[in-house]
Amino acid sequence: MCAARAGGDSTITMQTVSFTLNGKPVAAMVGPVDSLRDVLREKLHVYSVKAGCGQGGCGSCTVLVSGDPIVSCLMPARVAEGLEIITLEGIGTPAQLHPLQQAFYDNFAAQCGFCTAGMITVAKALLDRNARRSWRRSPGTSAAARATCPSSALCRMRRPA
Ligand code: FES
């Protein structure tokens, strides 16, 4: 931890946060209000994590934190210490797409592409938790639920009722 002057009389305390990013150990200096999204993009150069609304509403910055889908714009980077973070880059690669990525590609589901990483990340978490279920076969799933984007993203994707 270190203290650095940031203009005027205010002092900002910086600290090193270390975590696992897509299977590799990483570390970054972060301030007390730096979001995980901004650290991933600006310090670790992970650009699949999009800077959208910054308010937790669009889902385009979603990452997996120890398996849970989290909107990284609302997560302080300093609390990532010791956690496992997975972004789209950790789900598949251009040479070896994850089946979800392949399905998005095959079905032209990317739309404009801005929030696609968030949609795939949330879909992966959903499928990991419900490995034996499918949205279409689940008898308790209402038409309204099927029509709602799983990432709650700004999404125009609709499933057949
Ligand atoms: S940028 Fe994080 S939810 Fe929109």
Coordinates of C-alpha atoms and ligand atoms in Angstrom, one line a residue:
M1 CA 0.0 0.0 0.0
C2 CA 1.3 3.5 -0.7
A3 CA -0.1 7.0 -0.4
A4 CA 0.1 9.4 -3.4
R5 CA -0.9 13.1 -3.6
A6 CA -3.5 13.7 -6.3
G7 CA -3.6 17.5 -6.5
G8 CA -4.8 19.9 -3.9
D9 CA -4.8 18.7 -0.3
S10 CA -6.4 15.3 -0.9
T11 CA -4.4 12.1 -0.4
I12 CA -5.4 9.0 -2.3
T13 CA -4.2 5.7 -0.9
M14 CA -3.2 3.3 -3.6
Q15 CA -2.9 -0.4 -3.0
T16 CA -1.8 -3.5 -4.9
V17 CA -4.5 -5.9 -5.6
S18 CA -3.7 -9.4 -6.8
F19 CA -6.1 -11.9 -8.3
T20 CA -6.3 -14.6 -10.9
L21 CA -7.4 -13.4 -14.4
N22 CA -8.4 -16.1 -16.9
G23 CA -6.2 -18.6 -15.1
K24 CA -3.1 -16.4 -14.7
P25 CA -2.0 -14.4 -11.6
V26 CA -2.1 -10.6 -12.1
A27 CA -1.6 -7.6 -9.9
A28 CA -2.4 -3.9 -10.3
M29 CA -2.2 -0.7 -8.3
V30 CA -5.7 0.5 -7.6
G31 CA -7.3 3.5 -5.8
P32 CA -10.1 3.2 -3.3
V33 CA -12.8 4.0 -5.9
D34 CA -11.4 2.3 -9.0
S35 CA -13.9 -0.2 -10.3
L36 CA -12.9 -3.7 -11.4
R37 CA -14.1 -2.8 -14.9
D38 CA -11.8 0.2 -15.2
V39 CA -8.8 -1.8 -13.8
L40 CA -9.5 -4.6 -16.2
R41 CA -9.7 -2.3 -19.2
E42 CA -7.2 0.4 -18.4
K43 CA -4.5 -1.4 -16.5
L44 CA -4.8 -5.0 -17.7
H45 CA -6.0 -4.3 -21.2
V46 CA -8.9 -6.6 -21.2
Y47 CA -11.2 -4.9 -23.7
S48 CA -14.0 -7.5 -23.9
V49 CA -15.2 -5.9 -20.7
K50 CA -17.1 -2.9 -22.0
A51 CA -17.5 0.5 -20.5
G52 CA -21.2 1.0 -20.9
C53 CA -23.6 2.6 -18.5
G54 CA -21.3 2.5 -15.5
Q55 CA -24.4 2.0 -13.3
G56 CA -25.0 -1.7 -13.3
G57 CA -27.8 -1.5 -15.8
C58 CA -26.5 -2.7 -19.2
G59 CA -24.5 -5.8 -18.3
S60 CA -21.9 -5.1 -20.9
C61 CA -19.1 -5.2 -18.2
T62 CA -20.1 -8.5 -16.7
V63 CA -17.4 -10.9 -15.6
L64 CA -17.3 -14.1 -13.7
V65 CA -16.1 -13.6 -10.1
S66 CA -15.4 -17.0 -8.6
G67 CA -18.1 -18.3 -10.9
D68 CA -20.8 -15.7 -10.3
P69 CA -21.7 -13.1 -12.9
I70 CA -20.9 -9.7 -11.6
V71 CA -21.2 -6.3 -13.2
S72 CA -17.6 -5.1 -12.8
C73 CA -18.4 -1.4 -13.0
L74 CA -20.0 -1.7 -9.6
M75 CA -17.3 -3.8 -8.0
P76 CA -14.5 -2.0 -6.3
A77 CA -11.2 -3.4 -7.7
R78 CA -9.7 -3.6 -4.2
V79 CA -12.2 -6.3 -3.2
A80 CA -10.9 -8.6 -6.0
E81 CA -7.9 -9.6 -3.9
G82 CA -7.4 -13.3 -4.1
L83 CA -10.5 -14.0 -6.3
E84 CA -10.8 -15.7 -9.6
I85 CA -11.9 -13.4 -12.4
I86 CA -13.0 -14.8 -15.8
T87 CA -13.7 -12.6 -18.8
L88 CA -14.7 -13.5 -22.3
E89 CA -11.1 -14.2 -23.1
G90 CA -11.0 -16.9 -20.5
I91 CA -14.1 -18.6 -21.8
G92 CA -12.8 -19.3 -25.3
T93 CA -10.3 -18.1 -27.9
P94 CA -10.7 -17.2 -31.5
A95 CA -9.0 -20.5 -32.4
Q96 CA -11.0 -22.5 -30.0
L97 CA -14.5 -21.0 -29.3
H98 CA -16.5 -22.1 -26.4
P99 CA -19.7 -23.8 -27.5
L100 CA -21.7 -20.7 -26.4
Q101 CA -19.5 -18.4 -28.5
Q102 CA -19.9 -20.8 -31.4
A103 CA -23.7 -20.8 -30.9
F104 CA -23.7 -17.0 -30.9
Y105 CA -21.6 -17.0 -34.1
D106 CA -23.7 -19.6 -35.8
N107 CA -27.0 -17.9 -35.0
F108 CA -25.9 -14.3 -35.7
A109 CA -26.7 -13.4 -32.1
A110 CA -24.0 -10.8 -31.6
Q111 CA -26.2 -7.9 -32.9
C112 CA -24.0 -4.8 -32.7
G113 CA -21.5 -6.7 -30.5
F114 CA -21.2 -4.2 -27.7
C115 CA -22.8 -6.2 -25.0
T116 CA -22.2 -9.7 -26.5
A117 CA -19.4 -10.5 -24.1
G118 CA -21.7 -9.8 -21.2
M119 CA -24.4 -11.9 -22.6
I120 CA -22.1 -14.9 -23.2
T121 CA -20.6 -14.5 -19.7
V122 CA -24.0 -14.5 -18.0
A123 CA -25.2 -17.4 -20.2
K124 CA -22.1 -19.4 -19.2
A125 CA -22.8 -18.8 -15.5
L126 CA -26.4 -19.8 -16.0
L127 CA -25.5 -23.0 -17.9
D128 CA -22.8 -23.9 -15.4
R129 CA -25.3 -23.8 -12.6
N130 CA -28.0 -25.6 -14.6
A131 CA -26.0 -28.0 -16.6
R132 CA -28.9 -30.4 -17.1
R133 CA -31.6 -27.8 -17.9
S134 CA -32.4 -26.0 -21.0
W135 CA -34.5 -22.9 -21.3
R136 CA -36.9 -24.6 -23.7
R137 CA -37.3 -27.8 -21.7
S138 CA -37.8 -26.2 -18.3
P139 CA -41.5 -26.6 -17.7
G140 CA -41.7 -23.8 -15.1
T141 CA -40.2 -21.2 -17.3
S142 CA -42.7 -18.6 -18.3
A143 CA -42.9 -17.0 -21.8
A144 CA -42.0 -13.7 -20.1
A145 CA -38.9 -15.2 -18.6
R146 CA -37.9 -16.8 -21.9
A147 CA -38.2 -13.4 -23.6
T148 CA -35.9 -11.7 -21.1
C149 CA -32.3 -11.5 -21.8
P150 CA -30.4 -13.6 -19.3
S151 CA -27.8 -10.8 -18.8
S152 CA -30.5 -8.1 -18.3
A153 CA -28.5 -6.3 -21.0
L154 CA -29.8 -3.7 -23.4
C155 CA -31.0 -6.5 -25.6
R156 CA -33.4 -7.0 -28.4
M157 CA -33.0 -10.7 -28.5
R158 CA -36.2 -12.6 -28.1
R159 CA -36.8 -16.4 -27.9
P160 CA -39.8 -18.1 -29.4
A161 CA -42.6 -18.6 -26.9
Ligands
FES1 S1 -21.1 -0.7 -17.7 FE1 -21.4 -2.1 -16.0 S2 -23.6 -2.6 -16.1 FE2 -23.3 -1.1 -17.7

